[in-house]
CSV table of C-alpha atoms in Angstrom, one decimal:
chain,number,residue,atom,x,y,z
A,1424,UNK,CA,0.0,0.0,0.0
A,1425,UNK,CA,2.8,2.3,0.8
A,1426,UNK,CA,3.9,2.0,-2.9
A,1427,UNK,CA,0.9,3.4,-4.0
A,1428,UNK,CA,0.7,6.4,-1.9
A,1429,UNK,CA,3.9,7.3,-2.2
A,1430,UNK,CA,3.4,6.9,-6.2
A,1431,UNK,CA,0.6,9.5,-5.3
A,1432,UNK,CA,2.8,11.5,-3.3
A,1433,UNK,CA,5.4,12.0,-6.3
A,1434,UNK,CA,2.3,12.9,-8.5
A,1435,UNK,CA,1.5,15.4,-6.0
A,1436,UNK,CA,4.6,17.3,-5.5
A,1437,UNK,CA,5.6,17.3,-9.5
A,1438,UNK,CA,1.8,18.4,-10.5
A,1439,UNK,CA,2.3,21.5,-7.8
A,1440,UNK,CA,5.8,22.3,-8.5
A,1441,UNK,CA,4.0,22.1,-12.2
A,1442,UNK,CA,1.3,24.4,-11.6
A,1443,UNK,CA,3.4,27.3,-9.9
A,1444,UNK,CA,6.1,26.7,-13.0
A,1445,UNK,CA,6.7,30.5,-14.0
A,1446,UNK,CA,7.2,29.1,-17.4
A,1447,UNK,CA,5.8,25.4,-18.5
A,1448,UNK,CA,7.1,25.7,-22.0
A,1449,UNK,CA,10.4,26.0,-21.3
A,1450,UNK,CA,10.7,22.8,-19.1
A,1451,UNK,CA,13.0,20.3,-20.2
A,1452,UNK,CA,11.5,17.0,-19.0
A,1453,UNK,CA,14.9,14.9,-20.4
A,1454,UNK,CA,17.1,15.8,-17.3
A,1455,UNK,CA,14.6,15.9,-14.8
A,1456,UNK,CA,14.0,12.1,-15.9
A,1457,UNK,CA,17.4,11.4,-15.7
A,1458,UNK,CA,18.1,13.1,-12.3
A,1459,UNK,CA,14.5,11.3,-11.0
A,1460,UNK,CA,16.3,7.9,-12.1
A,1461,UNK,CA,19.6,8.9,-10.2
A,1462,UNK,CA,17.5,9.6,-7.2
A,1463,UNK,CA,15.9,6.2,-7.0
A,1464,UNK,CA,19.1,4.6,-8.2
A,1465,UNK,CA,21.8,6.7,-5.4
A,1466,UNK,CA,19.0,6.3,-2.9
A,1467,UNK,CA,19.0,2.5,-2.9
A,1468,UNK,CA,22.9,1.9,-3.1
A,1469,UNK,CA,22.9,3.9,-0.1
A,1470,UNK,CA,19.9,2.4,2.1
A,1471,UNK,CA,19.6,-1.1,0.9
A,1472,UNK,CA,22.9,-2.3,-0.4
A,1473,UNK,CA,26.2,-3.8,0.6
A,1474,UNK,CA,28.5,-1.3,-1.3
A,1475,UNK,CA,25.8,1.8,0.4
A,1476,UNK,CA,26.4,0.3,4.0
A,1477,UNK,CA,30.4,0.8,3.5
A,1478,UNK,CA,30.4,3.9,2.1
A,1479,UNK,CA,28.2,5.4,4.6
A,1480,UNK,CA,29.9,3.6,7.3
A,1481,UNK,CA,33.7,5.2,6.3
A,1482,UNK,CA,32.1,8.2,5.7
A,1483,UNK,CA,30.6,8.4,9.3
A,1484,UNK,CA,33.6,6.9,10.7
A,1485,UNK,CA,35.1,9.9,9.2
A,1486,UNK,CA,32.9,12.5,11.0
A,1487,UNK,CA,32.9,10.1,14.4
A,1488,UNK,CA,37.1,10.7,14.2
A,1489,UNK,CA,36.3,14.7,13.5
A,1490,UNK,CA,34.1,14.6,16.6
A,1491,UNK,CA,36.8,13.1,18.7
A,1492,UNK,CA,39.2,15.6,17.6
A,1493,UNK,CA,37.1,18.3,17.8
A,1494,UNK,CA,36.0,17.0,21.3
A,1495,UNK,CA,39.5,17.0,23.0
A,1496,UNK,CA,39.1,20.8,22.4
A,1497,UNK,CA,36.1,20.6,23.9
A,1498,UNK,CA,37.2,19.6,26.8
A,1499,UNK,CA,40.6,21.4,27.2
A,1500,UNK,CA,38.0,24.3,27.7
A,1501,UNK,CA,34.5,23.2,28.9
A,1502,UNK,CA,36.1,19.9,31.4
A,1503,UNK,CA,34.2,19.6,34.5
A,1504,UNK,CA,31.5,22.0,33.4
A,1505,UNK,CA,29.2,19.0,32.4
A,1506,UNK,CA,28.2,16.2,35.1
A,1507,UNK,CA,30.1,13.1,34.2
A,1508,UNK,CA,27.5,10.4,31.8
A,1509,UNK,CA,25.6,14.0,30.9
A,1510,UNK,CA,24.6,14.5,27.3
A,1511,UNK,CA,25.5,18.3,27.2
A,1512,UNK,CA,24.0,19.2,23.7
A,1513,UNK,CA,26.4,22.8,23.6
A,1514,UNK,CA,29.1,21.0,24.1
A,1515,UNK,CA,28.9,17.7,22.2
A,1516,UNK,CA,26.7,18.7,19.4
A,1517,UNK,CA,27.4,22.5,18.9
A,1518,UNK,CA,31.3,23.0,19.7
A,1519,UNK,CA,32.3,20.6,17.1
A,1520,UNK,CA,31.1,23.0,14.3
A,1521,UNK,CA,34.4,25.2,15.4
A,1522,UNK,CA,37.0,22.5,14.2
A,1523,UNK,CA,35.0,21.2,11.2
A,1524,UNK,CA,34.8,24.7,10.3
A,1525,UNK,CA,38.7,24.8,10.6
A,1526,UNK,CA,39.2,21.8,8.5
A,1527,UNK,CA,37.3,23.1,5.4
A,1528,UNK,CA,39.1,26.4,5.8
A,1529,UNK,CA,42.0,24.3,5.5
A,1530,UNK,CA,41.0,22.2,2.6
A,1531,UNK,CA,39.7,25.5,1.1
A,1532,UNK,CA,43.4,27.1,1.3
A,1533,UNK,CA,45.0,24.5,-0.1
A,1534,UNK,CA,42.9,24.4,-3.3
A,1535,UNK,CA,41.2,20.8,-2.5
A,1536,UNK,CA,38.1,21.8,-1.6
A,1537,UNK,CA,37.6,24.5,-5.1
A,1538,UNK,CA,38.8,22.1,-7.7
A,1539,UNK,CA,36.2,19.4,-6.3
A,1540,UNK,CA,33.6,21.8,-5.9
A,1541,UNK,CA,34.7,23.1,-9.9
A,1542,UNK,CA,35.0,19.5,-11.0
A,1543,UNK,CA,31.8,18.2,-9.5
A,1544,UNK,CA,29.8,21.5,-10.3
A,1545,UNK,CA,30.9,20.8,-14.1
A,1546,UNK,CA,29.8,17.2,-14.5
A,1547,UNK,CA,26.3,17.8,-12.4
A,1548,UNK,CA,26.0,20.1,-15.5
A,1549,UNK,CA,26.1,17.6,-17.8
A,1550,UNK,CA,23.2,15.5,-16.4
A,1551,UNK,CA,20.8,18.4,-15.0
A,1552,UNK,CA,21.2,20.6,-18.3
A,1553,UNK,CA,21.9,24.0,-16.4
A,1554,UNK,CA,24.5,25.9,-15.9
A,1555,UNK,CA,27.6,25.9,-14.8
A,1556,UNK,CA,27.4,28.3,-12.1
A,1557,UNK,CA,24.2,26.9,-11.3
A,1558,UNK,CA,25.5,23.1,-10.9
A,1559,UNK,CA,28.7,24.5,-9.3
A,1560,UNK,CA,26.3,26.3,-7.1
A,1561,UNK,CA,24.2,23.3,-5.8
A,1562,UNK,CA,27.5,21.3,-4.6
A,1563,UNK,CA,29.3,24.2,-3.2
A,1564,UNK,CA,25.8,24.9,-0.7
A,1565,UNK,CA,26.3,21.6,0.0
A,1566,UNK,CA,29.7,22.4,1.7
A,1567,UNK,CA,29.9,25.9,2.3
A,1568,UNK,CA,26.3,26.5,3.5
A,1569,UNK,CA,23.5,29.0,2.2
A,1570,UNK,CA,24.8,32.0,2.9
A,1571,UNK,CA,29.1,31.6,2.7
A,1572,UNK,CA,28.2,30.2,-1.1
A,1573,UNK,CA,27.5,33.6,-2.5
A,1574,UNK,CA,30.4,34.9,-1.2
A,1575,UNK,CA,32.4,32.6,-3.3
A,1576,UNK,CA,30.6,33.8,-6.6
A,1577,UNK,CA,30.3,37.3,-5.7
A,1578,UNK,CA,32.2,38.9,-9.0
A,1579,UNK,CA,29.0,37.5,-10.8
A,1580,UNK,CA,26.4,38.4,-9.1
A,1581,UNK,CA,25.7,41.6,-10.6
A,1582,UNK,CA,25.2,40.0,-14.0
A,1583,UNK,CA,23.0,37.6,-12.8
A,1584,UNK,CA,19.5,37.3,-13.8
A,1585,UNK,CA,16.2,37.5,-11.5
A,1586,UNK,CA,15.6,33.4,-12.8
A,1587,UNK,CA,19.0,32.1,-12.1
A,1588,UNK,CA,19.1,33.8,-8.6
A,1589,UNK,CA,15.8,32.0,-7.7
A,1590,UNK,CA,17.2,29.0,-9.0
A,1591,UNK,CA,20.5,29.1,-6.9
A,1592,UNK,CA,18.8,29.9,-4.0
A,1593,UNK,CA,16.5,27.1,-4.2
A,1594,UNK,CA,19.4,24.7,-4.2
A,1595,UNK,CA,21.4,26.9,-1.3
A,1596,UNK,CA,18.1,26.4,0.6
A,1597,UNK,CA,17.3,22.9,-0.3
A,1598,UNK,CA,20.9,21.4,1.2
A,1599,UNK,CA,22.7,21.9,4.4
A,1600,UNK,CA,26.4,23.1,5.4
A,1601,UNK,CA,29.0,20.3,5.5
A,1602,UNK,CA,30.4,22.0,8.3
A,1603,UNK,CA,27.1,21.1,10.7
A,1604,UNK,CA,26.9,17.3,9.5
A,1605,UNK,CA,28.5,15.9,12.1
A,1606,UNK,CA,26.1,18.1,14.4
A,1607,UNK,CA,23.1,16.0,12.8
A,1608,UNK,CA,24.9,12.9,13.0
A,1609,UNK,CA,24.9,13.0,16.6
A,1610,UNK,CA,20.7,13.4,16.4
A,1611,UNK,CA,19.8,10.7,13.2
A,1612,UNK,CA,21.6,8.3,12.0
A,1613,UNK,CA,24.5,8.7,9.5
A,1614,UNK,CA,22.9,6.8,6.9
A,1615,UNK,CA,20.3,9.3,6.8
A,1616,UNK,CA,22.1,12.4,6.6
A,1617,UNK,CA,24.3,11.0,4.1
A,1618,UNK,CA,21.3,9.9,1.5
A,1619,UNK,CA,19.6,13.1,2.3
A,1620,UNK,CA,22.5,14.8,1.2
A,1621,UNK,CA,22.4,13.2,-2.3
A,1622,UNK,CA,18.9,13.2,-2.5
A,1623,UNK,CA,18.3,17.0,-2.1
A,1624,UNK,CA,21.6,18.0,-4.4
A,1625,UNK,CA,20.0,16.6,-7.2
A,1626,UNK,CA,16.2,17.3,-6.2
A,1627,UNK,CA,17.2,21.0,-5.7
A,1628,UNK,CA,17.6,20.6,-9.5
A,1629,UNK,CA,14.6,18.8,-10.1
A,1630,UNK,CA,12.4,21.4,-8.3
A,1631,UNK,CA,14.2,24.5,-9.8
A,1632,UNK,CA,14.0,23.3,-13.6
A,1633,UNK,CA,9.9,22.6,-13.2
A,1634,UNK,CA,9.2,25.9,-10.9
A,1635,UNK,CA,11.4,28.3,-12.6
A,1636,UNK,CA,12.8,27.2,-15.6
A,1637,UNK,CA,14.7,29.3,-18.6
A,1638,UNK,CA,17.4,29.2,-21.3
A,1639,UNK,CA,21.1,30.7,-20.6
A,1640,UNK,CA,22.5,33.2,-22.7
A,1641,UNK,CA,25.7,32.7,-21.4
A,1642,UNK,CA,27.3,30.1,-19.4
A,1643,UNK,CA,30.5,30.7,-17.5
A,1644,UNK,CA,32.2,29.7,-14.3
A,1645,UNK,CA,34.2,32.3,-13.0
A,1646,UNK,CA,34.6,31.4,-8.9
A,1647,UNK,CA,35.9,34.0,-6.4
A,1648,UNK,CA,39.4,33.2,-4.7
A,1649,UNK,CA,39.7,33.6,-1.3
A,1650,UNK,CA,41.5,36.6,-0.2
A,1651,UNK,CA,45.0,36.7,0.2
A,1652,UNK,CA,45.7,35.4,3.5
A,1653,UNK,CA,48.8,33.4,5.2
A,1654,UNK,CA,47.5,30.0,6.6
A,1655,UNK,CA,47.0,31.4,10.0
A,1656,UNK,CA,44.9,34.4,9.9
A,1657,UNK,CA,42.9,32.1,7.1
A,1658,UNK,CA,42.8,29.5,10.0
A,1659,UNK,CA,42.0,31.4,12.4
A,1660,UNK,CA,39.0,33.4,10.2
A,1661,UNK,CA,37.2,29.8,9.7
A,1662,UNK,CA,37.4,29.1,13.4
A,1663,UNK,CA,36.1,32.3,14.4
A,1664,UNK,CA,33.2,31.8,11.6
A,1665,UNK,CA,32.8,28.0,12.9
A,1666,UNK,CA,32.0,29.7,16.4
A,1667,UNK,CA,29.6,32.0,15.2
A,1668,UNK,CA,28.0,29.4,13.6
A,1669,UNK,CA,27.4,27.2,16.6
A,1670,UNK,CA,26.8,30.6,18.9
A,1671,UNK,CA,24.1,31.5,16.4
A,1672,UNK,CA,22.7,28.2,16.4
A,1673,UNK,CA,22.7,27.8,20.1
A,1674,UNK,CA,20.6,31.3,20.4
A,1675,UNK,CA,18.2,29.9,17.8
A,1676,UNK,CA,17.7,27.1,19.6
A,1677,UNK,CA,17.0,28.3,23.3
A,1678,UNK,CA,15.1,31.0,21.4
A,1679,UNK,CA,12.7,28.8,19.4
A,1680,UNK,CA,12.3,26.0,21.5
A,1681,UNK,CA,11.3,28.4,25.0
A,1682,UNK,CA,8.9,29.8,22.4
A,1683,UNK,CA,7.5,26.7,21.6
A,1684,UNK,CA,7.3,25.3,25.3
A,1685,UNK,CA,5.2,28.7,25.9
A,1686,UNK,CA,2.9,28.0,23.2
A,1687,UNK,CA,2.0,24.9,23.5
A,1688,UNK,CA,1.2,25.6,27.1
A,1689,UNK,CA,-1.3,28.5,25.8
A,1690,UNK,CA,-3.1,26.4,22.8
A,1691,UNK,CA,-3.1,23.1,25.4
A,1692,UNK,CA,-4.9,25.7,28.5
A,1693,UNK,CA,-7.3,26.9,25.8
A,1694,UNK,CA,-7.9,24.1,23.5
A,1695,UNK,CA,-6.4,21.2,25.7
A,1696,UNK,CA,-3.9,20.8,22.3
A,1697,UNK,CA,-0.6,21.7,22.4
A,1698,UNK,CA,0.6,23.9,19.2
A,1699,UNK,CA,2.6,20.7,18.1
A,1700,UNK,CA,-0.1,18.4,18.4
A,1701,UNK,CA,-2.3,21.1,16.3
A,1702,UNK,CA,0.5,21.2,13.6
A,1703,UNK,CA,0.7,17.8,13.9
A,1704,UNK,CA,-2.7,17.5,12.7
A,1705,UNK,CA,-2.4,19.9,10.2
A,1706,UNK,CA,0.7,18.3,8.6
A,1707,UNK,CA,-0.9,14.9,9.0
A,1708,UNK,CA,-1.6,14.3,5.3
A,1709,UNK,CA,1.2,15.7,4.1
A,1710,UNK,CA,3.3,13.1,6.0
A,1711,UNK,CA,1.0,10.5,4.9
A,1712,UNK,CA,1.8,11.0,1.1
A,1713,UNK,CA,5.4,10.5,2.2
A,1714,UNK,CA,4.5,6.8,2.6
A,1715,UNK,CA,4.1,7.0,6.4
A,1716,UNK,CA,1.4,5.0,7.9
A,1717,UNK,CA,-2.0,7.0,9.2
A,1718,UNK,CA,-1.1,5.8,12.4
A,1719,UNK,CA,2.0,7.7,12.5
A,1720,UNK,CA,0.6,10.8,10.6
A,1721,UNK,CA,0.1,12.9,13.2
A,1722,UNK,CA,3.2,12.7,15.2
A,1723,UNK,CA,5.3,12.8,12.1
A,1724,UNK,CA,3.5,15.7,11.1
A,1725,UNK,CA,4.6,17.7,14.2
A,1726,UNK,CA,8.0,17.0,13.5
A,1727,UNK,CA,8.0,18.1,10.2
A,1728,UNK,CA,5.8,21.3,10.8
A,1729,UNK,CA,8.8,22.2,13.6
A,1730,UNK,CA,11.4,22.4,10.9
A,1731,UNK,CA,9.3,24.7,8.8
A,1732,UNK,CA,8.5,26.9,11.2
A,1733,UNK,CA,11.3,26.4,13.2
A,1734,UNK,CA,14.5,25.0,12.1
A,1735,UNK,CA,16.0,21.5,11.4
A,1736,UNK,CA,17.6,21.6,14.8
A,1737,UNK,CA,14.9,21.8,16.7
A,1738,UNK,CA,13.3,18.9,15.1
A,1739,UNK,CA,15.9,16.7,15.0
A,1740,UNK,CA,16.7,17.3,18.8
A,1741,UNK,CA,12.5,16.3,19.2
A,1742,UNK,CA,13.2,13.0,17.2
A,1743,UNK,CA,16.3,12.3,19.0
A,1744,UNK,CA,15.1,12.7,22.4
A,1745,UNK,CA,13.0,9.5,21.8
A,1746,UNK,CA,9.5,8.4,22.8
A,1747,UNK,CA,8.0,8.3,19.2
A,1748,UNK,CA,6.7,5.3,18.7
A,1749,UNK,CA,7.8,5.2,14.8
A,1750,UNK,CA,8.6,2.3,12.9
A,1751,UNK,CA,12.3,2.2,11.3
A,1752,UNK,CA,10.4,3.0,7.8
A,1753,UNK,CA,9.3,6.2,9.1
A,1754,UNK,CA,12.1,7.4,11.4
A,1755,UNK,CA,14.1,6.8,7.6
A,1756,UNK,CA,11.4,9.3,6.0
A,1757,UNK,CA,10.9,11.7,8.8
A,1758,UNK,CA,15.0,12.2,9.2
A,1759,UNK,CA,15.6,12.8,5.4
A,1760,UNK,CA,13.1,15.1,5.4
A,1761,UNK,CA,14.4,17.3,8.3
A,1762,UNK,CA,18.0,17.7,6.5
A,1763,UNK,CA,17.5,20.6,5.2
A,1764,UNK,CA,17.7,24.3,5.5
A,1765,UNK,CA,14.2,24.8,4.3
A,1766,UNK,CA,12.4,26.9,6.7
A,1767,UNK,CA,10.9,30.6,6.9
A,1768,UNK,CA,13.9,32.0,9.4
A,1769,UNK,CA,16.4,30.9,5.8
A,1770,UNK,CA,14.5,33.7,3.8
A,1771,UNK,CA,16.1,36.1,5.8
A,1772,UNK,CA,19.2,34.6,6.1
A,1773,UNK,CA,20.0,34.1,2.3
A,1774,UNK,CA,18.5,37.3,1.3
A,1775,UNK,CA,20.6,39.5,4.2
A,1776,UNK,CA,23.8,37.3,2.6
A,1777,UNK,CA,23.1,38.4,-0.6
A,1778,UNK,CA,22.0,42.4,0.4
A,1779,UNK,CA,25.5,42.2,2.3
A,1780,UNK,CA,27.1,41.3,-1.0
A,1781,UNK,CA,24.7,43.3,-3.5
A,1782,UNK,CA,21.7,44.9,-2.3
A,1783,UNK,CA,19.7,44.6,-5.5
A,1784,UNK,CA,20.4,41.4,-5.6
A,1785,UNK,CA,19.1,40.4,-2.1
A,1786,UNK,CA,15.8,42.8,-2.5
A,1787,UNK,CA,15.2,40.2,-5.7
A,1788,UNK,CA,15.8,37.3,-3.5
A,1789,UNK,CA,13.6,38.3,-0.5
A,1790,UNK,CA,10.9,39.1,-2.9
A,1791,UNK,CA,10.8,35.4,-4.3
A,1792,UNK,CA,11.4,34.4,-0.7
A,1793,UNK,CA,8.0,32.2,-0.3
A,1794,UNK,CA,8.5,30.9,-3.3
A,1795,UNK,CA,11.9,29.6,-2.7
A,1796,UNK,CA,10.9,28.6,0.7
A,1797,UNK,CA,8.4,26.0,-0.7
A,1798,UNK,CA,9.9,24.8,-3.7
A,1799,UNK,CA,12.9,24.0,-1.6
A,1800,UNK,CA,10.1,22.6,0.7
A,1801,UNK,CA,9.3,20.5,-2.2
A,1802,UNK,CA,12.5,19.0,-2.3
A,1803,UNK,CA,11.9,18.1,1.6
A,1804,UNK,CA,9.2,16.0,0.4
A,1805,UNK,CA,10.7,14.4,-2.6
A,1806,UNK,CA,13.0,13.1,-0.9
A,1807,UNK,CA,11.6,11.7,1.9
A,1808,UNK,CA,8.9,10.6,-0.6
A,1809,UNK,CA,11.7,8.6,-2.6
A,1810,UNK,CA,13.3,7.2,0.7
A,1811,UNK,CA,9.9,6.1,1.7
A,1812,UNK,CA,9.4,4.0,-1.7
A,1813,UNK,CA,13.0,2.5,-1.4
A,1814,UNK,CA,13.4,1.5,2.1
């Protein structure tokens, strides 16, 4: 049965993405079939096969030796500030960001981390029939995050067009910043960071080439170099960025989630619902054409209507405190879902990158921002959609 629905589901999100198209003649229905095929095909190396199992497993063995770098750090600073056998999310989850943040700075520097970026953003061109700047654009987010990406194409973002800055942001928003992955692996599973990381590169693409497609005029790839630096002022920068990074987050969080706690006391004293359990509701069939069971509608449906209208933190730290009762199939959906940067507080923050960097530019952006906000929404869903039909 779940084949079905989530058969239904796919309908569903490609038939809205279709009606909101800004220009239906000009889609290209060739590379979205081929990227819809690579989703499917990607997806089920990773969940469901041998080969998926050891290449998540290095790669989260990877992030797990990263984590126990980063945590010695940790506690050369913060030791004997938590009790011992404590789960200290600041510390464990959060601080990491700071040396992760230093290791792309270094791979950055030493020109690794732009010549894959380059090479990968050239070949994803080939298969998705965009640009180059545009496929450079949708691996680079990937790395770099939503904002710092724009910084690294900022020589050509005066020439761009109103349709290719939609479309960029889309993919900016669809994805997440490497530098926070091994924050979400210590909420979800690896496995499920990892596929939704795939998933959404090439669903950002998917997405952007129904809602807003066009043809190029021109097509060139011209990336902005860092600034001259020496290795340790440049090192120093990306730690200093990583610890603004997990600062910010940690405001969001205590932020959002005190807000939360005082509204859902308000909605349950008047209605004798809390403002979850409401969303919940509300979300409910949405979930369900993801290819989760009725019976686990509702609670999924909070989850995912936290991450909207919160962030993804927030919801994975509600998944990962436990208690659900969700079967493996839907704790597989509901986690690919939630890695994403697809919620309403991302509007601002890609359209105040962009202002920072060229003010017209950013007014453009913020003036799409809904639009953006649920076509990379859309992504969410395809995604999880797809997981939900391979798993």
């Amino acid at each position: 049965m779940h084949f079905v629905i989530g058969i239904l589901g796919l309908v569903i999100v490609f038939a809205l993405s279709f009606v909101i198209s800004n220009d239906r003649k000009q889609i290209r229905y060739s590379p979205i079939i081929l990227m819809l095929v690579l989703q499917f095909l990607l997806g089920f190396i990773l969940l469901r096969t041998t080969v998926g199992t050891t290449i998540v497993s290095g790669l989260a063995g990877v992030f797990d030796a990263l984590l126990s770098f980063a945590g010695s750090g940790v506690d050369f600073v913060f030791g004997g500030i938590a009790n011992k056998g404590s789960f200290p999310f600041f510390l464990n989850v959060l601080m990491p960001i700071v040396f992760i943040s230093a290791i792309i700075g270094i791979l950055r520097y030493i020109k690794i981390l732009p010549l894959f970026m380059k090479g990968v953003g050239l070949a994803l061109s080939k298969i998705n029939g965009m640009g180059k700047l545009e496929s450079y654009n949708g691996i680079a987010s990937a790395i770099l995050g939503q904002s710092e990406v724009f910084i690294s194409i900022k020589k050509e973002l005066s020439t761009l067009s109103e349709q290719r800055l939609t479309t960029m942001s889309i993919s900016a928003m669809s994805t997440v910043s490497m530098s926070i992955v091994g924050s979400y692996m210590a909420l979800i599973q690896p496995r499920y960071v990892i596929t939704a990381l795939v998933l959404n590169l090439f669903g950002g693409f998917i997405i952007a080439s129904i809602i807003n497609p066009y043809q190029l005029e021109a097509d060139e790839l011209v990336i902005e170099e860092d600034k001259d630096q020496t290795f340790f002022q440049m090192l120093g920068e990306y730690i200093l960025d990583g610890f603004h990074v997990a600062i910010t987050v940690a405001a969001m969080l205590i932020g959002f989630v005190a807000l939360i706690a005082m509204i859902n006391f308000i909605f349950s004293k008047i209605t004798g619902l809390t403002f979850q359990e409401i969303l919940g509701y509300v979300f409910a069939p949405l979930a369900f054409i993801t290819g989760i069971p009725w019976s686990e509608a509702v609670d999924a449906g909070s989850l995912m209507a936290t991450k909207l209208v919160t962030n993804e933190f927030v919801a994975m730290t509600e998944l990962a405190k436990g208690g659900w009762d969700f079967s493996a199939r839907t704790t597989a959906i509901i986690s690919v879902f939630l890695v994403s940067f697809a919620n309403f507080s991302s509007i601002g923050i890609i359209s105040g990158a962009m202002k920072g960097l060229n003010e017209e530019k950013g007014n453009l952006v913020a003036k799409h921002g809904l639009k953006i906000l649920l076509s990379a929404s859309l992504v969410s869903f395809l995604s999880a959609i797809i997981t939900g039909l391979i798993f």
